[in-house]
Coordinates of C-alpha atoms in Angstrom, one line a residue:
A280 CA 1.6 -53.2 -87.7
L281 CA 1.7 -54.0 -84.0
I282 CA 2.3 -50.4 -83.1
L283 CA -0.6 -49.2 -85.3
R284 CA -2.9 -51.8 -83.7
C285 CA -2.0 -50.7 -80.2
L286 CA -2.5 -47.1 -81.1
A287 CA -6.0 -47.9 -82.5
I288 CA -6.9 -49.6 -79.2
I289 CA -5.7 -46.6 -77.2
L290 CA -7.7 -44.1 -79.4
L291 CA -10.9 -46.2 -79.1
A292 CA -10.5 -46.3 -75.3
L293 CA -9.9 -42.5 -75.3
M294 CA -13.1 -42.0 -77.5
L295 CA -15.2 -44.0 -74.9
A296 CA -13.8 -41.8 -72.2
A297 CA -15.5 -38.7 -73.9
P298 CA -12.6 -36.3 -73.7
V299 CA -13.4 -32.6 -73.3
T300 CA -11.2 -29.6 -74.1
R301 CA -11.5 -25.8 -73.5
S302 CA -8.6 -25.0 -75.8
R303 CA -9.5 -22.5 -78.5
W304 CA -6.9 -24.1 -80.8
L305 CA -8.3 -27.7 -80.4
A306 CA -11.8 -26.3 -80.7
R307 CA -11.3 -25.9 -84.4
L308 CA -11.1 -29.7 -84.7
A309 CA -13.8 -30.6 -82.1
R310 CA -17.6 -30.6 -81.8
P311 CA -19.3 -28.0 -79.5
L312 CA -20.5 -29.6 -76.3
G313 CA -23.8 -28.2 -75.1
G314 CA -24.8 -24.6 -75.4
V315 CA -25.0 -21.5 -73.2
A316 CA -27.2 -20.7 -70.2
V317 CA -27.7 -17.3 -68.7
V318 CA -29.1 -17.0 -65.1
A319 CA -30.0 -13.6 -63.8
D320 CA -30.4 -13.1 -60.0
T321 CA -33.8 -11.6 -59.2
S322 CA -33.5 -11.7 -55.4
A323 CA -34.3 -8.7 -53.2
S324 CA -30.7 -7.6 -52.8
M325 CA -30.4 -6.9 -56.6
S326 CA -32.5 -3.7 -56.0
A327 CA -29.8 -2.0 -53.9
R328 CA -29.1 1.5 -55.3
V329 CA -25.7 3.2 -55.2
D330 CA -24.7 6.2 -57.5
R331 CA -28.0 6.0 -59.5
T332 CA -27.5 2.3 -60.5
T333 CA -28.6 -1.0 -59.2
P334 CA -27.2 -4.6 -59.6
V335 CA -30.3 -5.6 -61.6
E336 CA -29.6 -2.8 -64.1
V337 CA -26.0 -4.0 -64.5
A338 CA -27.4 -7.5 -65.0
R339 CA -29.8 -6.5 -67.7
E340 CA -27.1 -4.7 -69.7
A341 CA -24.8 -7.8 -69.3
M342 CA -27.5 -10.1 -70.4
R343 CA -28.0 -8.1 -73.6
T344 CA -24.3 -8.1 -74.3
I345 CA -24.0 -11.9 -73.7
L346 CA -27.0 -12.8 -75.9
D347 CA -25.7 -10.6 -78.7
A348 CA -22.4 -12.4 -78.6
V349 CA -23.8 -16.0 -78.7
P350 CA -23.0 -17.5 -82.1
A351 CA -25.9 -18.3 -84.4
G352 CA -27.2 -21.8 -84.0
T353 CA -25.8 -22.2 -80.5
P354 CA -28.5 -23.5 -78.0
C355 CA -29.2 -20.8 -75.4
V356 CA -31.4 -20.9 -72.3
V357 CA -32.2 -17.8 -70.3
A358 CA -33.6 -17.9 -66.8
S359 CA -34.4 -15.7 -63.8
A360 CA -33.8 -17.1 -60.3
S361 CA -34.7 -16.1 -56.8
S362 CA -36.2 -18.7 -54.5
R363 CA -37.4 -20.5 -57.6
T364 CA -36.0 -20.8 -61.2
H365 CA -38.1 -19.4 -64.1
V366 CA -36.9 -20.4 -67.6
L367 CA -37.9 -17.5 -69.9
P368 CA -39.4 -18.1 -73.3
P369 CA -37.3 -17.3 -76.4
A370 CA -37.3 -13.6 -77.3
D371 CA -35.0 -10.8 -78.4
P372 CA -32.3 -9.7 -75.9
G373 CA -34.0 -6.5 -75.0
Q374 CA -37.3 -8.2 -74.2
L375 CA -35.6 -10.9 -72.1
A376 CA -33.7 -8.2 -70.1
R377 CA -36.9 -6.4 -69.3
Q378 CA -38.3 -9.5 -67.6
I379 CA -35.5 -9.4 -65.0
V380 CA -37.3 -7.8 -62.1
P381 CA -36.2 -8.1 -58.4
T382 CA -38.5 -9.9 -56.1
G383 CA -38.7 -9.9 -52.3
S384 CA -37.5 -13.5 -51.9
R385 CA -34.1 -15.0 -51.2
G386 CA -31.8 -16.0 -54.0
R387 CA -31.0 -19.7 -54.6
L388 CA -28.5 -19.4 -57.5
D389 CA -26.9 -22.8 -56.8
A390 CA -30.3 -24.5 -57.2
A391 CA -30.8 -22.5 -60.5
V392 CA -27.5 -23.7 -61.9
A393 CA -28.2 -27.3 -61.0
H394 CA -31.7 -27.1 -62.4
L395 CA -30.4 -25.9 -65.8
L396 CA -27.7 -28.5 -66.0
R397 CA -30.3 -31.2 -65.4
S398 CA -33.1 -29.6 -67.3
P399 CA -34.9 -31.1 -70.3
F400 CA -34.7 -27.9 -72.3
G401 CA -32.1 -29.3 -74.7
P402 CA -28.5 -30.3 -74.4
S403 CA -26.8 -29.6 -71.1
P404 CA -25.1 -26.2 -71.4
A405 CA -21.3 -26.1 -71.5
T406 CA -21.2 -22.5 -70.1
V407 CA -23.4 -21.0 -67.5
F408 CA -23.3 -17.3 -67.0
V409 CA -24.5 -16.2 -63.5
L410 CA -25.4 -12.5 -63.3
S411 CA -25.6 -11.7 -59.6
D412 CA -24.4 -9.4 -56.9
L413 CA -22.8 -12.6 -55.4
Q414 CA -24.6 -12.0 -52.0
R415 CA -23.5 -14.6 -49.5
T416 CA -27.0 -15.9 -48.7
S417 CA -27.8 -16.5 -52.4
F418 CA -25.4 -19.5 -52.8
C419 CA -25.4 -22.7 -50.9
S420 CA -23.3 -25.9 -51.6
M421 CA -24.2 -27.7 -54.8
A422 CA -26.0 -31.0 -54.4
R423 CA -26.6 -34.0 -56.7
M424 CA -24.3 -32.8 -59.4
P425 CA -22.2 -35.4 -61.3
R426 CA -18.5 -34.8 -60.6
S427 CA -17.7 -35.4 -64.3
S428 CA -19.9 -32.5 -65.4
P429 CA -17.9 -30.5 -68.0
A430 CA -19.9 -27.3 -67.4
R431 CA -18.1 -24.1 -66.6
V432 CA -19.7 -21.3 -64.5
I433 CA -18.8 -17.7 -65.2
A434 CA -20.1 -15.6 -62.3
L435 CA -20.5 -12.0 -63.4
D436 CA -20.2 -9.7 -60.3
C437 CA -23.0 -7.1 -60.8
G438 CA -22.6 -5.6 -57.3
V439 CA -22.6 -1.8 -57.0
G440 CA -20.8 -1.6 -53.7
A441 CA -23.6 -1.4 -51.1
E442 CA -21.7 -2.3 -48.0
T443 CA -24.0 -0.8 -45.4
N444 CA -27.7 -1.5 -44.8
R445 CA -30.4 -1.2 -42.2
A446 CA -33.5 -3.4 -42.3
V447 CA -36.6 -4.2 -40.4
T448 CA -36.1 -8.0 -40.1
G449 CA -38.7 -9.0 -37.5
L450 CA -42.3 -8.1 -36.5
R451 CA -44.2 -10.0 -33.9
P452 CA -47.5 -9.0 -32.3
D453 CA -48.1 -9.9 -28.6
R454 CA -51.2 -11.9 -29.4
R455 CA -52.7 -13.7 -32.4
V456 CA -56.3 -12.8 -31.7
I457 CA -56.9 -9.1 -32.0
V458 CA -60.2 -7.6 -30.7
R459 CA -61.5 -4.1 -31.4
G460 CA -60.6 -1.6 -28.7
R461 CA -57.9 -3.7 -27.1
P462 CA -54.3 -2.4 -27.3
L463 CA -52.0 -4.3 -29.5
V464 CA -48.2 -4.3 -28.9
I465 CA -45.9 -5.2 -31.8
N466 CA -42.3 -6.1 -31.1
V467 CA -40.1 -4.9 -34.0
R468 CA -36.5 -6.1 -34.7
V469 CA -34.1 -3.9 -36.6
E470 CA -30.7 -5.0 -37.8
A471 CA -27.7 -3.2 -39.3
W472 CA -24.7 -4.2 -41.4
G473 CA -21.6 -2.0 -41.5
A474 CA -23.7 1.1 -40.7
D475 CA -22.9 3.9 -38.2
A476 CA -24.3 3.5 -34.8
R477 CA -26.8 6.3 -35.2
R478 CA -30.3 6.6 -33.8
V479 CA -33.0 6.4 -36.5
P480 CA -36.8 6.8 -36.2
L481 CA -38.9 3.7 -36.5
S482 CA -42.5 4.5 -37.5
V483 CA -45.9 2.7 -37.9
V484 CA -47.6 4.0 -41.0
N485 CA -51.3 3.6 -41.9
A486 CA -52.4 5.0 -45.3
G487 CA -49.5 7.4 -45.3
E488 CA -50.0 8.7 -41.8
V489 CA -47.7 7.9 -38.9
E490 CA -49.6 6.3 -36.0
A491 CA -46.6 5.6 -33.6
S492 CA -42.9 6.3 -33.7
Q493 CA -39.8 5.4 -31.6
G494 CA -36.1 5.9 -32.0
V495 CA -33.8 2.8 -32.3
T496 CA -30.0 2.4 -32.5
P497 CA -29.1 -0.8 -34.3
T498 CA -25.5 -1.8 -34.6
P499 CA -23.7 -4.6 -36.5
D500 CA -23.0 -6.3 -33.2
A501 CA -26.5 -6.0 -31.6
P502 CA -29.9 -5.6 -33.3
A503 CA -32.4 -3.1 -31.8
H504 CA -35.8 -4.0 -30.5
A505 CA -38.8 -1.8 -30.0
D506 CA -42.3 -2.3 -28.7
L507 CA -44.9 -0.2 -30.5
E508 CA -48.4 0.0 -29.2
L509 CA -51.4 0.3 -31.5
L510 CA -55.1 0.5 -30.9
P511 CA -57.4 -1.1 -33.5
R512 CA -60.5 1.1 -33.4
A513 CA -62.7 -0.9 -35.8
A514 CA -63.3 -4.5 -36.7
G515 CA -62.2 -5.8 -40.1
L516 CA -59.0 -5.8 -42.1
F517 CA -56.1 -4.3 -40.2
V518 CA -52.9 -3.5 -42.2
R519 CA -49.9 -1.6 -40.8
E520 CA -46.4 -0.9 -42.1
V521 CA -43.3 -0.4 -39.9
T522 CA -40.7 1.7 -41.7
L523 CA -37.2 3.0 -41.4
P524 CA -35.6 6.0 -43.2
A525 CA -34.5 5.2 -46.8
D526 CA -31.0 3.8 -47.4
H527 CA -29.2 1.8 -50.2
M528 CA -31.7 -1.0 -50.2
P529 CA -35.3 0.3 -50.0
G530 CA -37.1 -3.0 -50.1
D531 CA -36.3 -4.0 -46.6
N532 CA -36.9 -0.6 -44.9
A533 CA -40.6 -1.5 -44.5
R534 CA -42.2 -4.6 -43.0
R535 CA -46.0 -5.1 -43.1
F536 CA -48.4 -6.6 -40.6
A537 CA -51.8 -7.8 -41.6
T538 CA -54.6 -9.5 -39.7
V539 CA -58.4 -9.4 -39.2
V540 CA -59.6 -7.5 -36.1
R541 CA -62.6 -9.2 -34.4
E542 CA -65.6 -7.2 -33.2
R543 CA -66.0 -9.3 -30.0
L544 CA -65.1 -12.7 -28.7
R545 CA -68.0 -15.2 -28.1
V546 CA -67.3 -17.1 -24.9
V547 CA -69.6 -19.8 -23.4
V548 CA -69.3 -20.2 -19.6
V549 CA -70.6 -23.5 -18.2
G550 CA -71.4 -23.5 -14.4
D551 CA -73.8 -22.2 -11.9
E552 CA -74.2 -18.6 -10.9
E553 CA -72.1 -18.8 -7.7
R554 CA -69.1 -20.6 -9.4
T555 CA -68.9 -18.5 -12.5
R556 CA -69.8 -14.9 -11.4
F557 CA -66.2 -13.8 -11.1
V558 CA -65.3 -15.1 -14.5
R559 CA -68.3 -13.6 -16.2
A560 CA -67.7 -10.2 -14.5
A561 CA -64.0 -10.2 -15.5
L562 CA -64.7 -10.9 -19.2
D563 CA -67.7 -8.6 -19.6
P564 CA -68.4 -6.1 -16.8
F565 CA -70.5 -3.8 -19.0
D566 CA -74.3 -3.8 -19.6
E567 CA -75.7 -5.5 -22.6
G568 CA -75.1 -3.5 -25.8
D569 CA -72.3 -1.3 -24.3
P570 CA -69.8 -0.6 -27.1
R571 CA -66.9 -1.0 -24.7
S572 CA -67.6 -4.7 -24.3
V573 CA -65.1 -6.9 -26.2
V574 CA -66.4 -10.3 -25.0
Q575 CA -69.8 -11.7 -25.4
V576 CA -70.4 -14.0 -22.4
L577 CA -73.1 -16.7 -22.8
R578 CA -73.9 -18.7 -19.7
A579 CA -74.7 -22.3 -20.3
S580 CA -76.0 -25.3 -18.3
A581 CA -75.5 -28.9 -19.1
S582 CA -78.9 -29.0 -20.9
D583 CA -78.4 -26.2 -23.4
L584 CA -74.7 -26.6 -23.9
E585 CA -75.0 -28.3 -27.3
E586 CA -77.2 -25.5 -28.6
L587 CA -74.8 -22.8 -27.6
L588 CA -71.9 -24.6 -29.3
R589 CA -73.7 -24.0 -32.7
P590 CA -72.3 -21.8 -34.2
R591 CA -68.9 -22.5 -32.7
P592 CA -67.8 -20.0 -30.0
D593 CA -64.3 -18.7 -29.7
A594 CA -63.8 -20.3 -26.3
V595 CA -65.5 -22.3 -23.5
V596 CA -65.0 -22.0 -19.8
V597 CA -66.0 -25.0 -17.8
A598 CA -66.6 -24.8 -14.0
A599 CA -69.0 -27.6 -13.6
R600 CA -69.3 -31.4 -13.8
L601 CA -70.8 -32.4 -17.1
P602 CA -72.8 -35.4 -18.2
P603 CA -71.5 -37.7 -20.9
E604 CA -73.5 -35.9 -23.7
G605 CA -72.0 -32.5 -22.7
L606 CA -68.5 -34.0 -22.6
S607 CA -69.0 -35.4 -26.1
A608 CA -70.2 -32.1 -27.5
L609 CA -67.2 -30.3 -26.0
R610 CA -64.8 -32.9 -27.3
E611 CA -66.1 -32.4 -30.8
A612 CA -65.8 -28.6 -30.4
L613 CA -62.2 -29.0 -29.2
S614 CA -61.2 -31.0 -32.2
D615 CA -62.8 -28.3 -34.4
G616 CA -60.6 -25.6 -33.0
V617 CA -62.6 -24.3 -30.0
G618 CA -60.4 -23.6 -27.0
I619 CA -61.5 -24.8 -23.5
L620 CA -60.5 -23.6 -20.1
V621 CA -61.2 -26.1 -17.3
F622 CA -61.3 -25.0 -13.7
A623 CA -60.5 -28.2 -11.7
G624 CA -62.3 -26.9 -8.6
P625 CA -64.8 -28.5 -6.3
A626 CA -67.1 -29.6 -9.1
M627 CA -64.4 -32.1 -10.3
A628 CA -64.4 -35.1 -8.0
S629 CA -61.2 -37.0 -7.3
G630 CA -60.5 -39.6 -10.0
A631 CA -63.2 -38.1 -12.2
S632 CA -63.0 -38.8 -15.9
Q633 CA -64.1 -35.4 -17.0
L634 CA -60.7 -34.5 -18.6
A635 CA -60.6 -37.9 -20.4
G636 CA -64.2 -37.3 -21.5
L637 CA -63.2 -34.0 -23.0
G638 CA -60.4 -35.6 -25.0
V639 CA -57.7 -33.9 -23.0
D640 CA -55.0 -36.5 -23.0
G641 CA -51.9 -36.2 -21.0
V642 CA -53.3 -34.5 -17.9
R643 CA -55.0 -36.4 -15.0
A644 CA -56.8 -34.8 -12.1
G645 CA -56.1 -36.0 -8.6
D646 CA -57.2 -35.2 -5.1
M647 CA -57.8 -31.9 -3.5
R648 CA -55.0 -30.6 -1.3
E649 CA -55.5 -28.1 1.5
H650 CA -52.7 -25.7 2.4
G651 CA -53.1 -23.9 5.7
D652 CA -50.4 -21.3 4.9
G653 CA -51.5 -21.0 1.3
R654 CA -49.6 -21.6 -1.9
A655 CA -48.3 -19.0 -4.4
L656 CA -47.8 -19.2 -8.2
S657 CA -44.2 -19.5 -9.4
E658 CA -42.2 -20.5 -12.5
L659 CA -44.6 -18.6 -14.8
A660 CA -44.0 -19.1 -18.5
T661 CA -43.9 -15.4 -19.3
R662 CA -41.8 -15.9 -22.4
R663 CA -44.8 -17.2 -24.4
P664 CA -48.5 -16.7 -24.6
P665 CA -50.8 -16.6 -22.7
L666 CA -48.7 -15.4 -19.8
A667 CA -46.3 -13.2 -21.8
G668 CA -48.3 -10.1 -20.9
F669 CA -47.3 -10.6 -17.3
A670 CA -43.5 -10.4 -17.9
E671 CA -43.5 -6.8 -16.6
P672 CA -44.4 -6.1 -13.0
G673 CA -46.7 -3.2 -14.0
S674 CA -49.0 -5.6 -16.0
G675 CA -50.2 -7.5 -12.9
D676 CA -48.7 -9.6 -10.1
L677 CA -50.0 -13.1 -10.3
Q678 CA -47.6 -14.3 -7.6
A679 CA -49.5 -12.2 -5.0
A680 CA -52.4 -14.7 -5.0
R681 CA -52.7 -17.3 -2.3
F682 CA -54.3 -20.7 -2.9
T683 CA -55.6 -22.4 0.2
T684 CA -56.9 -25.4 -1.8
T685 CA -55.5 -26.9 -5.0
R686 CA -56.2 -29.8 -7.3
A687 CA -53.3 -32.3 -7.9
L688 CA -52.6 -32.4 -11.6
A689 CA -50.4 -35.2 -13.1
V690 CA -48.8 -34.4 -16.5
E691 CA -48.4 -37.7 -18.3
D692 CA -47.7 -36.7 -21.8
R693 CA -44.8 -34.6 -23.4
A694 CA -47.4 -32.9 -25.5
A695 CA -48.7 -31.2 -22.4
S696 CA -46.8 -28.1 -21.2
V697 CA -46.9 -26.6 -17.7
L698 CA -47.4 -22.8 -17.9
A699 CA -47.3 -22.2 -14.2
R700 CA -46.5 -24.1 -11.0
F701 CA -47.3 -23.6 -7.3
D702 CA -44.4 -22.8 -5.1
D703 CA -44.2 -26.5 -4.0
G704 CA -43.5 -27.5 -7.6
S705 CA -46.9 -29.0 -8.4
P706 CA -48.5 -28.0 -11.8
A707 CA -51.0 -25.1 -11.5
L708 CA -51.8 -24.3 -15.2
V709 CA -51.3 -26.9 -17.9
E710 CA -51.8 -26.5 -21.7
V711 CA -52.7 -29.4 -24.0
A712 CA -53.1 -29.1 -27.8
E713 CA -55.9 -31.4 -29.1
G714 CA -56.9 -31.5 -32.7
K715 CA -57.2 -27.9 -34.1
G716 CA -57.9 -26.5 -30.6
R717 CA -56.2 -26.3 -27.2
A718 CA -57.2 -26.8 -23.6
L719 CA -56.0 -25.2 -20.4
V720 CA -56.5 -26.9 -17.1
F721 CA -56.3 -24.6 -14.0
A722 CA -55.8 -26.4 -10.7
T723 CA -58.1 -24.1 -8.7
S724 CA -61.8 -23.0 -8.6
A725 CA -63.3 -20.3 -10.8
N726 CA -64.4 -18.3 -7.7
D727 CA -62.9 -17.3 -4.4
A728 CA -63.6 -20.7 -2.7
W729 CA -60.1 -21.9 -3.1
S730 CA -58.0 -18.8 -3.5
D731 CA -58.2 -15.0 -3.5
L732 CA -57.0 -14.8 -7.1
S733 CA -60.5 -13.7 -8.4
R734 CA -60.4 -10.7 -6.0
L735 CA -57.0 -9.4 -7.2
P736 CA -56.6 -6.8 -10.0
A737 CA -54.6 -9.3 -12.1
F738 CA -57.6 -11.6 -12.4
V739 CA -59.3 -9.5 -15.1
P740 CA -56.3 -9.3 -17.5
L741 CA -55.5 -13.0 -16.8
M742 CA -59.0 -14.1 -17.9
H743 CA -58.8 -12.0 -21.0
R744 CA -55.3 -13.3 -21.9
L745 CA -56.4 -16.9 -21.4
V746 CA -59.6 -16.5 -23.5
E747 CA -57.8 -14.7 -26.3
H748 CA -55.1 -17.5 -26.3
L749 CA -57.8 -20.1 -26.5
A750 CA -59.6 -18.3 -29.3
A751 CA -56.5 -18.7 -31.5
P752 CA -56.3 -22.1 -33.2
A753 CA -53.5 -24.4 -32.0
A754 CA -52.1 -24.4 -35.6
E755 CA -51.6 -21.3 -37.8
E756 CA -54.3 -20.9 -40.4
V757 CA -52.0 -18.9 -42.6
L758 CA -48.2 -19.1 -42.8
A759 CA -46.9 -15.7 -43.7
G760 CA -43.5 -15.6 -45.4
A761 CA -41.5 -14.1 -48.2
P762 CA -42.5 -13.8 -51.9
G763 CA -42.2 -17.1 -53.7
E764 CA -43.0 -19.1 -50.5
V765 CA -46.2 -21.1 -50.1
A766 CA -48.9 -20.0 -47.6
V767 CA -50.9 -23.0 -46.3
G768 CA -54.2 -23.2 -44.6
P769 CA -56.9 -25.9 -43.9
A770 CA -59.1 -26.4 -47.0
G771 CA -62.3 -27.5 -45.3
G772 CA -65.4 -27.6 -47.5
R773 CA -65.4 -23.9 -48.4
E774 CA -64.5 -21.8 -51.4
I775 CA -61.8 -19.3 -50.7
E776 CA -60.2 -16.4 -52.5
V777 CA -56.8 -14.9 -51.8
R778 CA -56.4 -11.3 -52.9
R779 CA -53.5 -8.9 -52.6
V780 CA -54.8 -5.8 -50.8
G781 CA -55.3 -3.2 -53.4
G782 CA -54.3 -5.6 -56.1
E783 CA -55.0 -8.8 -58.0
A784 CA -56.4 -12.2 -56.9
Q785 CA -53.9 -15.0 -56.4
P786 CA -54.2 -18.5 -57.9
V787 CA -55.2 -21.0 -55.2
S788 CA -54.8 -24.8 -55.4
V789 CA -56.2 -27.4 -53.0
G790 CA -54.6 -30.7 -52.3
D791 CA -54.0 -33.0 -49.3
G792 CA -56.6 -31.3 -47.3
V793 CA -55.0 -27.8 -47.4
W794 CA -55.1 -24.8 -49.8
R795 CA -51.9 -23.4 -51.1
V796 CA -51.1 -20.0 -52.6
T797 CA -47.6 -18.8 -53.7
P798 CA -47.4 -15.0 -53.5
E799 CA -45.0 -13.5 -55.9
R800 CA -44.9 -10.0 -54.4
A801 CA -44.4 -8.5 -51.0
G802 CA -47.5 -6.9 -49.5
A803 CA -50.7 -7.6 -47.5
Y804 CA -53.1 -10.4 -48.6
E805 CA -56.6 -11.1 -47.4
V806 CA -58.4 -14.4 -47.5
C807 CA -62.1 -14.2 -48.4
T808 CA -64.7 -16.8 -47.7
G809 CA -68.3 -16.3 -48.9
G810 CA -67.5 -12.7 -49.9
R811 CA -66.3 -11.9 -46.3
T812 CA -62.6 -11.4 -45.2
T813 CA -61.9 -14.2 -42.7
A814 CA -58.1 -13.9 -42.5
A815 CA -55.2 -11.8 -43.6
F816 CA -51.4 -12.2 -43.8
A817 CA -48.4 -10.2 -44.8
V818 CA -45.6 -11.2 -47.2
N819 CA -42.3 -9.4 -46.6
V820 CA -38.8 -9.3 -48.0
D821 CA -36.8 -12.3 -46.8
R822 CA -34.6 -11.4 -43.8
A823 CA -31.5 -13.1 -45.4
E824 CA -31.6 -10.6 -48.3
A825 CA -30.8 -7.6 -46.0
D826 CA -27.2 -8.8 -45.5
P827 CA -25.1 -7.0 -48.1
T828 CA -22.0 -9.2 -47.5
A829 CA -20.6 -10.6 -50.8
L830 CA -18.8 -13.9 -51.4
T831 CA -15.1 -14.1 -52.0
T832 CA -13.8 -15.9 -55.0
F833 CA -12.7 -18.9 -52.9
E834 CA -16.1 -19.1 -51.1
L835 CA -18.0 -19.1 -54.4
R836 CA -15.8 -21.8 -55.9
E837 CA -16.2 -23.9 -52.8
R838 CA -20.0 -23.6 -52.9
L839 CA -20.2 -24.4 -56.6
R840 CA -17.8 -27.3 -56.5
P841 CA -17.3 -29.6 -58.5
L842 CA -18.1 -27.2 -61.3
Q843 CA -15.3 -25.0 -62.6
T844 CA -16.1 -21.4 -61.6
E845 CA -14.6 -18.1 -62.6
I846 CA -15.6 -14.7 -61.2
V847 CA -15.5 -11.8 -63.7
D848 CA -16.2 -8.1 -63.0
A849 CA -19.0 -6.6 -65.1
G850 CA -16.6 -4.2 -66.7
D851 CA -14.4 -7.1 -68.0
L852 CA -17.3 -8.8 -69.8
P853 CA -16.6 -7.4 -73.3
G854 CA -13.0 -8.6 -73.1
L855 CA -14.1 -12.1 -72.0
L856 CA -16.5 -12.3 -74.9
R857 CA -13.9 -11.2 -77.4
R858 CA -11.8 -14.2 -76.3
G859 CA -14.7 -16.5 -76.9
M860 CA -17.7 -17.8 -74.9
G861 CA -15.4 -20.1 -72.9
G862 CA -17.4 -23.2 -73.9
A863 CA -16.3 -26.8 -73.9
W864 CA -15.8 -29.0 -77.0
G865 CA -16.0 -32.8 -77.1
L866 CA -13.1 -34.7 -78.7
S867 CA -14.9 -38.0 -79.1
S868 CA -15.5 -37.6 -82.8
L869 CA -11.9 -36.5 -83.4
T870 CA -10.5 -39.5 -81.5
A871 CA -12.9 -41.9 -83.4
L872 CA -11.8 -40.5 -86.7
L873 CA -8.1 -40.9 -85.8
A874 CA -8.8 -44.5 -84.7
L875 CA -10.4 -45.3 -88.0
L876 CA -7.4 -43.7 -89.8
V877 CA -5.0 -45.8 -87.8
I878 CA -6.9 -49.0 -88.5
A879 CA -6.9 -48.1 -92.2
L880 CA -3.2 -47.6 -92.2
E881 CA -2.7 -50.9 -90.4
A882 CA -4.8 -52.7 -93.0
V883 CA -2.8 -51.2 -95.8
Q884 CA 0.4 -52.1 -94.0
S885 CA -0.8 -55.7 -93.7
L886 CA -1.6 -56.0 -97.4
E887 CA 1.9 -54.9 -98.6
P888 CA 4.0 -57.9 -100.0
E889 CA 7.2 -58.9 -98.1
T890 CA 10.5 -57.9 -99.7
G891 CA 14.0 -59.3 -99.5
G892 CA 15.0 -63.0 -99.1
H893 CA 17.2 -65.5 -101.2
A894 CA 16.5 -66.2 -104.9
D895 CA 15.8 -69.9 -105.9
E896 CA 18.6 -69.8 -108.4

């Protein structure tokens, strides 16, 4: 009886521990634990083609085979996964397989597995089939998974052996504001994985026609860079595609660029005729109405400044001392996104509060300093706009200018950045971002009173670079990315529509002061306001998807830990299914039944009469 009672206690404790078995022999006596989940990888790398087949085609066939083998009544969840996980509605295996279509986004298969194991779609699956090419960038380490999870992951290797690849992985224009008739230089980055070091043509395509071309030689050790020059000849939507010759993965051989070309920039110049004549001549040297003009210059005085700020100009150049009402109007325009260039010349008295009145925090104007031998510019920030165009000697030598008088500028805030210094180390050109706009403070005069800069050839491109830089908002209006990512822009009080160029409109949601759109396909997208295209952006294949390197068995198990993981080749799937789905079965009911049986035996044993002993007589 004591032995039976101890055995009953042990069985009850074992039942509370929820034992799990994967033995096919014990499965006959146990209860199935969870169902089956099938996750198909739909990232961009699944479109690689080798020998007339692709990983996605292998995954579709494997999905049909798995779903046909699932026992009737077993809970089954089917999902597709790239950057996000989509649970597919119930349907026949053929229809589900047809919904597995590669996207241009990066795979997150670890997140998909975790999502299904925590999902409210029914009992947590005991077996999760992952149909993927096992690309290294598609799996990260598991997070927030219970270590006691009994789920088992069977990763089906659907790769087709695409070990080499070339891709256009970067595309960056030299300026954000593009004006009709002004050359645009696009820096292109090309990477290679396991490919031969051969020279291949890189082309810019517009409506099927090649506009520019250049040969590049990318290697696995060093990417190739190319600068392609384009000339936007008309205002409006500007879409171009940079392409490479076809290889195993066609999706990343093209990268798109989309923007809106402006007809002209509208610049308000504040100051008298003598102080601003060089600036106005540099920005617009042509007669009124000349089609070659790319900047409309509006001269303003302190009295009519507020009127010229409605509607908002692209930039304002200040070379005068303004009254409080003018400073207030400019401060409001700066917060709305209008860029301001301030020449801290003779009009700005020492200790003046003009910068503070503009709302330009972090920069303080000091006294004038005279330099008999002249000062030169040095430490130019040519790695970033607006001075990036002067990185090459042929684009203009700003260091040839001599400054006989300068304004002392004190940078008091980390948000302010020094773009150029004089050769004595003092700041010459300082940039400050304020609200949606930005301000530039130049420690010299706008004319030739303090320096000979305005008489040098580099002055004209410098003024255009500074104005174009100021015309671009301090914050990006649209964040271009990969399919499945969210593009964000300021909502404002306007109705907008986002439409794929040559395609359908995209759903737009507004919340927290911004509008959001989640593009599902690569391509060019335009943003329309009031029936007019106001912005454009391009959605391209995620750069990480261009790397064809696959995970090893050890790496995959480490990234899916603590789940039990097994990698199976696609050709071995029928044999695996003949051996069973590989699920888990709970033994709690069996141990509870055994405990009740032991208790019943102990009760019967206790009721039996004692035998033996001495007779009374």
